[in-house]
Structure formats: C-alpha cells, structure tokens
Coordinates of C-alpha atoms and ligand atoms in Angstrom, one line a residue:
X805 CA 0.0 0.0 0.0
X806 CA 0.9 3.8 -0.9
X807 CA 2.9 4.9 2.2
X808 CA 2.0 9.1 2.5
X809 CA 5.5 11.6 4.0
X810 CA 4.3 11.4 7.3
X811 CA 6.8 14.2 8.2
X812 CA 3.5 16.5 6.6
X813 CA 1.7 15.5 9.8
X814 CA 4.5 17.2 12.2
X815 CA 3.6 20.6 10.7
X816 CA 2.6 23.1 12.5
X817 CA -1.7 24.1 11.8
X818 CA -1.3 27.0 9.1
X819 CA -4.1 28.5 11.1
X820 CA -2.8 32.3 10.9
X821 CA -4.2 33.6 7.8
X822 CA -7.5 31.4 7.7
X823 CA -8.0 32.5 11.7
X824 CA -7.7 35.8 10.5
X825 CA -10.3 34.8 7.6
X826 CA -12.5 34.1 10.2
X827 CA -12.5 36.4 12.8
X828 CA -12.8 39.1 10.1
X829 CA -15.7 37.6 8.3
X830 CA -17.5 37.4 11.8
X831 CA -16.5 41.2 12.5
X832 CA -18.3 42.2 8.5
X833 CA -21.3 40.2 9.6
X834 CA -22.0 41.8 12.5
X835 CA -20.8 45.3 11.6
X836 CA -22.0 45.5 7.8
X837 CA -21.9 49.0 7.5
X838 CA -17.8 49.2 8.9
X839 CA -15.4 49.2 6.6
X840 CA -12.7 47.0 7.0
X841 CA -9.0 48.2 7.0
X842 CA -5.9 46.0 6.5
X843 CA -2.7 46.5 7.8
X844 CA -1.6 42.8 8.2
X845 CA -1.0 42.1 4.2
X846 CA 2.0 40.4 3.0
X847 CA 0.8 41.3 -0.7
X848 CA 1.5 44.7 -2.7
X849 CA -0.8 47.4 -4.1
X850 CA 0.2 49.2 -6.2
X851 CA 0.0 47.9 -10.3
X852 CA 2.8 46.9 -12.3
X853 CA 5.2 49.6 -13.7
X854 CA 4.3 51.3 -17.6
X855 CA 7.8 50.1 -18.6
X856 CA 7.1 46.5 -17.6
X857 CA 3.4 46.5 -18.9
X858 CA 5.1 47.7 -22.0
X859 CA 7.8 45.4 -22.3
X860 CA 5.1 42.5 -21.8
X861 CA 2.9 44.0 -23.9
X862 CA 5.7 44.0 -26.7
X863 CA 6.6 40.3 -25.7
X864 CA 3.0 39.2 -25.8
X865 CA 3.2 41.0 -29.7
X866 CA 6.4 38.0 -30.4
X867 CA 4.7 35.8 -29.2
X868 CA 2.2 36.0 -32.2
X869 CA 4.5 35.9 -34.5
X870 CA 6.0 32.7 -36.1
X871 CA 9.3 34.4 -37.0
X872 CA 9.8 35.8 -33.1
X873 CA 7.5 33.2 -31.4
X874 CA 9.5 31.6 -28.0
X875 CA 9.2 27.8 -26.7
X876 CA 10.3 26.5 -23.5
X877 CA 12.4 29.3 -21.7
X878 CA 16.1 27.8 -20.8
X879 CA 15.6 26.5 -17.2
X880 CA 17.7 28.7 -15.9
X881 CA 16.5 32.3 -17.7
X882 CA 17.0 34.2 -21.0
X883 CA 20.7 35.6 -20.8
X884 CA 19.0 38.9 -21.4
X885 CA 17.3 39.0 -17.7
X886 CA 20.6 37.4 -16.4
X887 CA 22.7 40.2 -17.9
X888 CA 20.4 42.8 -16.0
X889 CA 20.7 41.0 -12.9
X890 CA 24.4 40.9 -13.1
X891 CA 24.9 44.3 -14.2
X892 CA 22.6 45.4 -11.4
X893 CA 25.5 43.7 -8.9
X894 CA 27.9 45.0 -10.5
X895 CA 26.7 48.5 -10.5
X896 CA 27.1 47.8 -6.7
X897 CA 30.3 46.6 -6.9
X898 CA 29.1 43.3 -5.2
X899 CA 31.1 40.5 -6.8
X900 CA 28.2 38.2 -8.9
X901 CA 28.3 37.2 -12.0
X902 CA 26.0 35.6 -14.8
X903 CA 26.9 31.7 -14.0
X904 CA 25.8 32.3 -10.8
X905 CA 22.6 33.8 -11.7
X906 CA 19.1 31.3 -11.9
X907 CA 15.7 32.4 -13.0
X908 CA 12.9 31.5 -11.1
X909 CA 9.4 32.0 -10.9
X910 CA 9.8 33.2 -6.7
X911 CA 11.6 33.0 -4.0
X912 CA 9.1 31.2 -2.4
X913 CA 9.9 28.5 -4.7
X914 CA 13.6 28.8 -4.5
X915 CA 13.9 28.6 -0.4
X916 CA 12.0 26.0 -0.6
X917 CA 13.0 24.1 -3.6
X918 CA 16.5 24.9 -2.6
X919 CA 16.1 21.6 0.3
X920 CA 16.6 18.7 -2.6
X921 CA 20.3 20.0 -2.9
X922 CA 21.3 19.2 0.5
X923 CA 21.4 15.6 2.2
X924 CA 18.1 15.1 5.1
X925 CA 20.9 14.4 8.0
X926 CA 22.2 17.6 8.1
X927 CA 21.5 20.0 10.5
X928 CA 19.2 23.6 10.0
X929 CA 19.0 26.6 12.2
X930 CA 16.3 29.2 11.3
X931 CA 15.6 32.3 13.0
X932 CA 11.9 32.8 15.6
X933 CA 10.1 34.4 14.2
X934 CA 10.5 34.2 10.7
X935 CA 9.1 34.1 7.5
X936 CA 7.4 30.2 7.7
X937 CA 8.6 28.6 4.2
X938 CA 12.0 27.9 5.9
X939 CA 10.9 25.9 8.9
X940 CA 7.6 23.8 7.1
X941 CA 9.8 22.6 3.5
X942 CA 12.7 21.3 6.1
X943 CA 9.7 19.8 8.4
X944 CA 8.0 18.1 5.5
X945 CA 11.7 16.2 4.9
X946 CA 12.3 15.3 8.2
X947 CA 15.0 17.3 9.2
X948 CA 16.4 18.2 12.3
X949 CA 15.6 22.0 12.9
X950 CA 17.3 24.4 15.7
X951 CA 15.7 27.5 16.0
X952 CA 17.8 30.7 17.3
X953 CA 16.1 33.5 19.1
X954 CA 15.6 36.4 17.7
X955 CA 14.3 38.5 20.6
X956 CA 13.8 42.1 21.5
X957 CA 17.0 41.8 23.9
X958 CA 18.7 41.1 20.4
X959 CA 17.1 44.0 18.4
X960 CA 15.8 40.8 16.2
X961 CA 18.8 40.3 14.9
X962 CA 20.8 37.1 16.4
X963 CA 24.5 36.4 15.9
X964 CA 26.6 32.8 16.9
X965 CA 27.7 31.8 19.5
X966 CA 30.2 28.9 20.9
X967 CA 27.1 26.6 21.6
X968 CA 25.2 27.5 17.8
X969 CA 25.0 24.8 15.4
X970 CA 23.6 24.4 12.3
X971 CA 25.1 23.2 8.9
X972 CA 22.1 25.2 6.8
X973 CA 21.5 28.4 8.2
X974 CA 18.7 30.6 7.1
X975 CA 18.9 34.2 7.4
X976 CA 16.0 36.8 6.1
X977 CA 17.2 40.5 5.7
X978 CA 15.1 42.8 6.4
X979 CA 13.6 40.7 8.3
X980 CA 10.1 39.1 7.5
X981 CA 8.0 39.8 9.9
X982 CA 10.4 41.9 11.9
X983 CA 11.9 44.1 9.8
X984 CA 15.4 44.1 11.0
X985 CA 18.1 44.1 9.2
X986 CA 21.7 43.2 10.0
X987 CA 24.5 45.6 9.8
X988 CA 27.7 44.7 7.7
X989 CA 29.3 43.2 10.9
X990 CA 26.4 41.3 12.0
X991 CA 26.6 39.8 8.4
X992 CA 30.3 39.3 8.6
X993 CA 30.0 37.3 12.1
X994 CA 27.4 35.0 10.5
X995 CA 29.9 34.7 7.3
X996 CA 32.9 33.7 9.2
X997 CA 31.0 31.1 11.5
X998 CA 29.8 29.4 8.2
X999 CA 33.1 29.5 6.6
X1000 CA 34.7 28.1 10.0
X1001 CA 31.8 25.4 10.2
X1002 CA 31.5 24.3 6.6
X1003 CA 28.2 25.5 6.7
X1004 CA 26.2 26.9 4.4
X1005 CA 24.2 30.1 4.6
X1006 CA 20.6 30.4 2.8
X1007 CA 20.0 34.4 2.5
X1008 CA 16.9 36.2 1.2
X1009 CA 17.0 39.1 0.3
X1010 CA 13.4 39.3 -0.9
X1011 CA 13.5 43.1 0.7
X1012 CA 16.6 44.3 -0.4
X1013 CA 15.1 47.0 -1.9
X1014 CA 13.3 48.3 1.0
X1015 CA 16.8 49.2 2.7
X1016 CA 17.4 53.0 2.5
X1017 CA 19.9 53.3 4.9
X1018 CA 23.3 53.1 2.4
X1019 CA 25.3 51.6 5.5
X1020 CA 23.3 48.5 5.1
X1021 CA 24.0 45.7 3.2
X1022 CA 21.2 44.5 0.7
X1023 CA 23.0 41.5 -0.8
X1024 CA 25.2 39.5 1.8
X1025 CA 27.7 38.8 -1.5
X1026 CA 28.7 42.6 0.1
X1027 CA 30.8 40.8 3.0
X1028 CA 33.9 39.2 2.2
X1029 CA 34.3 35.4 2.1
X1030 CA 30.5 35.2 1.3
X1031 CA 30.9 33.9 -2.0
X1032 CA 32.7 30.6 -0.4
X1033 CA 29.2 30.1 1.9
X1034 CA 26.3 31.7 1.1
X1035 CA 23.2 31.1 -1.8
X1036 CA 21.4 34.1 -2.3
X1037 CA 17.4 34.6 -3.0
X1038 CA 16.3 37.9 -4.2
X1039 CA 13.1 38.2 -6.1
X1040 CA 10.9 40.6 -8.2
X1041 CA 7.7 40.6 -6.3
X1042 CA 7.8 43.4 -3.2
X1043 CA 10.9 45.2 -5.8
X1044 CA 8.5 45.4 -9.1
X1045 CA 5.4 44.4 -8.1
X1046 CA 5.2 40.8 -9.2
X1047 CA 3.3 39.2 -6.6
X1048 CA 0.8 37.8 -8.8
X1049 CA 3.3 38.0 -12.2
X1050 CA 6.3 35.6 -10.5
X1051 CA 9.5 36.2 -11.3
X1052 CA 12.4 35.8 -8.8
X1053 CA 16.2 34.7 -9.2
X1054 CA 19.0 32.9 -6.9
X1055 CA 22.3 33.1 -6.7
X1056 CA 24.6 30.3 -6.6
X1057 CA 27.9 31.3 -6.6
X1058 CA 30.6 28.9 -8.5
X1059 CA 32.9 28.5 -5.4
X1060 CA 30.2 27.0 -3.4
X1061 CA 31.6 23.9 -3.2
X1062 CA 31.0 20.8 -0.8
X1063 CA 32.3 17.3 -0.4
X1064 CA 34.0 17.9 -4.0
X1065 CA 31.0 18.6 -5.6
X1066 CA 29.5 22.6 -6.7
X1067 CA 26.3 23.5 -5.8
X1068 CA 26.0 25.4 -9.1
X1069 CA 25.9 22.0 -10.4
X1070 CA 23.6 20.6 -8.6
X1071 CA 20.7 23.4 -8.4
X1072 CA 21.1 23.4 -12.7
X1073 CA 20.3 20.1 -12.6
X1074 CA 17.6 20.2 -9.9
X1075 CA 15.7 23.2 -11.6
X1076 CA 16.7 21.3 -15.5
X1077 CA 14.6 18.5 -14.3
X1078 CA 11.3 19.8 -12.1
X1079 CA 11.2 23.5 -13.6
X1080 CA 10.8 24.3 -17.1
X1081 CA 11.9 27.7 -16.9
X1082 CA 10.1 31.2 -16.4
X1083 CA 7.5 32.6 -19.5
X1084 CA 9.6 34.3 -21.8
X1085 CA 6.9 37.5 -21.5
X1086 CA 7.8 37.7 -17.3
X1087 CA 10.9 37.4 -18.0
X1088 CA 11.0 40.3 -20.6
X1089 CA 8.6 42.3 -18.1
X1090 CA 11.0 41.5 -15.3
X1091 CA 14.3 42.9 -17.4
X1092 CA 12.4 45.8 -18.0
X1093 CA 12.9 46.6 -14.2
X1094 CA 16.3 47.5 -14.7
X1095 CA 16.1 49.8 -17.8
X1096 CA 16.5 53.5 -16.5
X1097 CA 12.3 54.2 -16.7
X1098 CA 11.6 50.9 -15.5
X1099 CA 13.9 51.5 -12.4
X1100 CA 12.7 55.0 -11.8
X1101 CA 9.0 54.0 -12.0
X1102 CA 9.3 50.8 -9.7
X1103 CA 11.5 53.5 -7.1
X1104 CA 8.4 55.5 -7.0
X1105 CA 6.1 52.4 -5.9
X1106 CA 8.9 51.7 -3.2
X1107 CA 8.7 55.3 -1.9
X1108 CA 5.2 55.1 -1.9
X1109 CA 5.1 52.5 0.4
X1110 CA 8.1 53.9 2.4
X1111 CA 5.6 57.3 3.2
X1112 CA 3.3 54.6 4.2
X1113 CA 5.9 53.2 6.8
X1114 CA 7.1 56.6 7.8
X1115 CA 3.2 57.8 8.5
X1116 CA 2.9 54.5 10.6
X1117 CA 6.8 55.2 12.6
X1118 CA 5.6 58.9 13.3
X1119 CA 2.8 57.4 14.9
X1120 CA 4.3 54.6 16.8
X1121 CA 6.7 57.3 17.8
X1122 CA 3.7 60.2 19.3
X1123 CA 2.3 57.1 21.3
X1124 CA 5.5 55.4 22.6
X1125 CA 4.8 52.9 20.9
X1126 CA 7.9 50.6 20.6
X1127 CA 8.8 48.9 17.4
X1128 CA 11.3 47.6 14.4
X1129 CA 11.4 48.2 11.2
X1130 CA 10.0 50.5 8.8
X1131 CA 12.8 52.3 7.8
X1132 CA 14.3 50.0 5.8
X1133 CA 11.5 47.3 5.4
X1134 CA 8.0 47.7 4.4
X1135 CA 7.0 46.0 7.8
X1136 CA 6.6 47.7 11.4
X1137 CA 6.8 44.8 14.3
X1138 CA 5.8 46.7 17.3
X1139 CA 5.4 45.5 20.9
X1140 CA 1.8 45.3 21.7
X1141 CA 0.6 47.9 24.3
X1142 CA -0.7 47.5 27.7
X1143 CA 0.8 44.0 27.8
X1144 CA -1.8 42.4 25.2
X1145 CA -1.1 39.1 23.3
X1146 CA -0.9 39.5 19.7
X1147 CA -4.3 37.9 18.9
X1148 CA -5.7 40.3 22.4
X1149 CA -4.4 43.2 20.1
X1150 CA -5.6 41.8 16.8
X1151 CA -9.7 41.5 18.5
X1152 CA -9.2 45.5 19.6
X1153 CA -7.7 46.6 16.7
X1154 CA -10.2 44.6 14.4
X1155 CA -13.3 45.3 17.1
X1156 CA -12.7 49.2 18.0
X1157 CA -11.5 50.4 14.9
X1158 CA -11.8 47.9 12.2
X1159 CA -8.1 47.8 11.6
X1160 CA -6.7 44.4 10.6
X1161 CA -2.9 43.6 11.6
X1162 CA -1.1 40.2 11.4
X1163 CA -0.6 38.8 15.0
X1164 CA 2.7 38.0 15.9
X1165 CA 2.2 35.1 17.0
X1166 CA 1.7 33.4 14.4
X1167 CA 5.2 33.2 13.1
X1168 CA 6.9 32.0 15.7
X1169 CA 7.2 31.5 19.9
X1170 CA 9.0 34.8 20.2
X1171 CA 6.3 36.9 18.1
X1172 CA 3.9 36.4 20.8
X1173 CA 3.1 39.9 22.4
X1174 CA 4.3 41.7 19.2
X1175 CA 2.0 42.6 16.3
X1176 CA 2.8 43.2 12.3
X1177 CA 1.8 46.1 10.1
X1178 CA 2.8 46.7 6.7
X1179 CA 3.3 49.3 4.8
X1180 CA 1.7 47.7 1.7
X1181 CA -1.7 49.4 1.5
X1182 CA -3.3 52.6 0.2
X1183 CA -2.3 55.8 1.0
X1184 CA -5.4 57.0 1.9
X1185 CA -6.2 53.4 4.0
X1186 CA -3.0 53.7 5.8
X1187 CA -3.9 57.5 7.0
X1188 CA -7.6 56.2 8.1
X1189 CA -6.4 53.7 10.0
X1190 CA -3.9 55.2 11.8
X1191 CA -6.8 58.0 12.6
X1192 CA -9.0 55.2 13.9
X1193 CA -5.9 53.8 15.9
X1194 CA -5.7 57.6 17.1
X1195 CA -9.1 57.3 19.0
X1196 CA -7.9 54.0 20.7
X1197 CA -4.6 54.3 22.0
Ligands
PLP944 N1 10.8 35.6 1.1 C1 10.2 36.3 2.1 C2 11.0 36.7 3.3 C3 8.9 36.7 1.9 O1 8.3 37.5 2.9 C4 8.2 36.4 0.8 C5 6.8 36.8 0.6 O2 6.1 37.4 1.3 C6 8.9 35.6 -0.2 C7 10.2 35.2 0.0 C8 8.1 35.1 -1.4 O3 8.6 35.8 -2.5 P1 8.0 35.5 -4.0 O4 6.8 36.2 -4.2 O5 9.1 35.8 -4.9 O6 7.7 34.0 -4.0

C-alpha cells in the first residue's frame, strides 16, 4: 500500500491567515456598514510599472508571430534577464556574476525548492520568528531543525555563539516579519562562523530593496568570504510588483563547493529536471525593471510604500509605541501595548477600529506579544487607520 510523507503531519496548523479569515468575516457580519482596513497584508498594491506592462505587452506582440515566437524558456533564464541582474551587482560593486545567476518563478519556490540540494541528515537553524517557508519545506523532509532566538534583547537580529550549530543556516534581511536588518558586521560574524563550520548560509533578500539606509548591506555577497558560503534569493515581487506575475532569481555562486562537488551544479540540474523555466513574457517584463524608466517608475512604488511606513513610525513614535522596522522594510513589528497578546491586540484593533494587523504570533514562539503592520496598503487606508488607531490608544 501507498505509504503518504508522514513528516506532513509534524507541521505546524497554518491557522494564521485562515484564523484571520474568520475572525474578520464574523467582525463584516456583525458590523455591515464598517469598513474593513488591513494593515496585516504580506501582498503589494500598487499595479505593475508602464515600462514592464510595455515590455510584456511588446513580448505578448512575439509571441504571435511565427518568426519571433518563444518555446520553452532555458531552465535557468534568458541571458537577457541574467545580464540585467548581473549588471545590477555589479553596478554595486558586489562581486556576482552571470553563472551564478538562476531564474525562477519566486523566492518562495527557490527557499524551498533549494532543500533537494542538500542531504536530510544535516543539521538547520532558522531564525523565531521568521518568514514560515523555511521551517515547514525542512519539516516536510524530516530534518532536524534548531531555531535561534531572535528576541527584543537582540534588536531581532541574532548572531553565533560557541554553543550555535547548524550546517544550513537561514537568514532573512530585512527581516520578515520583523523588519530588522543586520548591519555589515552582524553579516560578517554569521559569514565567518559558516566559513569556520562548513556551513552553508541560505540568504533572502526578498527586501533588499526596502533598505534606505546606504550603511546597510542588501546582498550578503557585500561581505567578504561570502561567496565561499552563502546562496542568495532575491526576487521581483515586493521590488517590481510581481506578486501575482512571479519572477524571482537565486544566486549560486561557483565556489560554493561541498564534499567535491558545486552547488551550481547541482541546483542546474535540480531546476533542469522539475522547472521548465520562467515565460519568456515575465521574463521580458522583469528585465524591463532595470532599464532606467523601468527603475525609476518601480523606485516611485517603493517610496510610496516607504511614506506609508514613515506615517505609521511617526505614529508609533507620538504614542511610545515601541517597534522595528520601517525604515528599511515595508514592515513595522511593534510591541503590543498595555501588555496584550498579539491575537488580544488583533480583537481591539479589528473590534474598535476595524483595523486588521497580522498577529505576531503566528510566526513564531517569540512573536507572541508583538504585532505586524505593513506598509503595503493605500495611502489613503494607511492614513484612516492610523486616525482610527488615534481614537484607541
Ligand atoms: N521571502 C520572504 C521573506 C517573503 O516574505 C516572501 C513573501 O512574502 C517571499 C520570500 C516570497 O517571494 P516570492 O513572491 O518571490 O515567491
């Protein structure tokens, strides 16, 4: 008889967003005439970029025609989105070059696809709280998972110690759901302990371009010796837009090397055999990022939502409210006030003002008592809710 992955049943109850779900739904049936406010989405707002429309627009076009018409994308991506990517590096002076460079449709996908590479008995440390893809695609193999507490003692932000272990090691920068994001040093402790350990380091960078601060890094390719430890996931979704268009990339560098064998290697012939490569019209849509309208447009989305965050600070600030993020993440993690628990301060927020918020709870033991806003909404929604909040705090 069929034996099912049984490791599926040791997940933990993706309750967060369908409690949400609920509780909401209730809230609308009781209060028809109230509307509804949300603070607590992961998902952007604002719509694609002209220069991307028009690039896919102008793909779509070759597309119908037999003499420009496209089959299967290369597995990997169309040299002219991997040319972008790299120049975009480079521009940087951050050390990564076309080889390393692979096309995806996420970084969802990618963090989580990224587990067939490595051998089930090694060992994985991930961050509390943190974005939940990490934790649940090593779960559903069976791993063995440390986590490493990222606390408010901490600033969010952990670093190694003697007693850490962990031969994959994921790190999110700026932080999901926290929004903190680790200094050049912070980076460089983490980059030595892998390169001391023989461990590899999984890095996304899925808000790199949230970080306005230029003492920051936004790729961890800026700290030396990274290159010999670290796979990097970036992706075009909160950068462009793309949530519902899918187009991300990783970085494999070619001196990632383990046991005698590259992991370059191995990830082309993972994605070669269960990926068939991103549509050539996203992947003409996503290049367009990177020409000089397409960058300047997709700046003004980010800025938008930065005013957002910097609306939401300013009012954190006036109420003493204390928090991370926001300046260089589209997320504000505050400490709930009045010692509520996250889901006490999601039913008042939801309740008195018919704000929603994501609770912290839900992404880890240490997000309990701490609450998520985002910066991702209208303009005009982010200012009535923090007017609502106004009356209530
Ligand atoms: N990584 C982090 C930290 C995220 O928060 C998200 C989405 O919210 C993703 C990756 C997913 O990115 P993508 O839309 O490219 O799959």
């Amino acid at each position: 008889m069929v034996k099912v992955n049984e490791n599926y049943a040791n997940l933990a109850q993706n309750y967060l967003f369908a409690e949400i779900a609920r509780r909401v739904s209730a809230y609308k049936a009781a209060n028809p005439d109230k509307k509804v406010i949300s603070m607590g989405i992961g998902d952007v707002t604002r719509p694609l970029c002209k220069a991307v429309t028009d690039a896919m627009s102008a793909a779509v076009a070759e597309m119908a025609d037999a003499a420009t018409f496209q089959g299967y994308p290369p597995a990997v991506g169309y040299d002219f989105l991997i040319n972008e990517i790299e120049n975009y590096y480079t521009s940087r002076n951050i050390p990564v070059k076309a080889e390393d460079i692979f096309v995806s449709d996420g970084a969802k996908s990618d963090t989580g696809n990224i587990t067939d590479i490595f051998s089930n008995d090694n060992s994985v440390l991930i961050p509390d709280p943190v974005y939940p893809v990490y934790m649940d695609s090593n779960v559903m193999l069976g791993r063995s998972i440390s986590l490493i507490d990222a606390t408010e003692e901490n600033g969010y932000l952990p670093l190694p110690d003697d007693s850490t272990k962990g031969d994959i090691i994921y790190i999110c920068s700026p932080n999901n759901p926290t929004g903190a994001t680790y200094t050049r040093d912070q980076l460089k402790i983490w980059v030595d302990f892998a390169l001391k350990n023989g461990s590899v380091i999984l890095f996304d960078a899925a808000y790199e371009a949230f970080v306005s601060d230029p003492e920051l890094p936004r790729s961890i390719y800026e700290i030396p010796g990274a290159r010999g430890c670290a796979i990097e996931f970036c992706s075009f979704s909160k950068t462009a837009g793309f949530t519902g268009t899918r187009c991300g990339y990783t970085i494999v560098p070619s001196e990632l090397e383990f046991g005698g064998v590259k992991l370059a290697k191995l990830w082309t012939r993972r994605q070669s055999t269960k990926y068939n490569g991103t549509a050539y019209i996203i992947q003409r849509g996503a290049a367009a990022v990177f020409s000089p309208e397409g960058y300047a447009q997709t700046r003004e989305n980010i800025n938008y939502y930065r005013e957002n965050a910097r609306l939401i600070m300013d009012f954190m600030d006036k109420k003493g409210i204390s928090y991370t993020g926001g300046q260089n993440s589209p997320y504000i993690w505050l400490k709930c006030p009045d010692g509520l628990g996250s889901w006490e301060l999601f039913d008042k927020l939801l309740n008195s003002a018919a704000v929603v918020g994501t609770p912290g709870a839900g992404f880890g033991k240490n997000g309990e008592g701490r609450f998520r806003l985002t910066s991702f909404g209208s303009r005009e929604g982010t200012v009535e809710a923090l007017g609502r909040l106004d009356l209530i705090f």
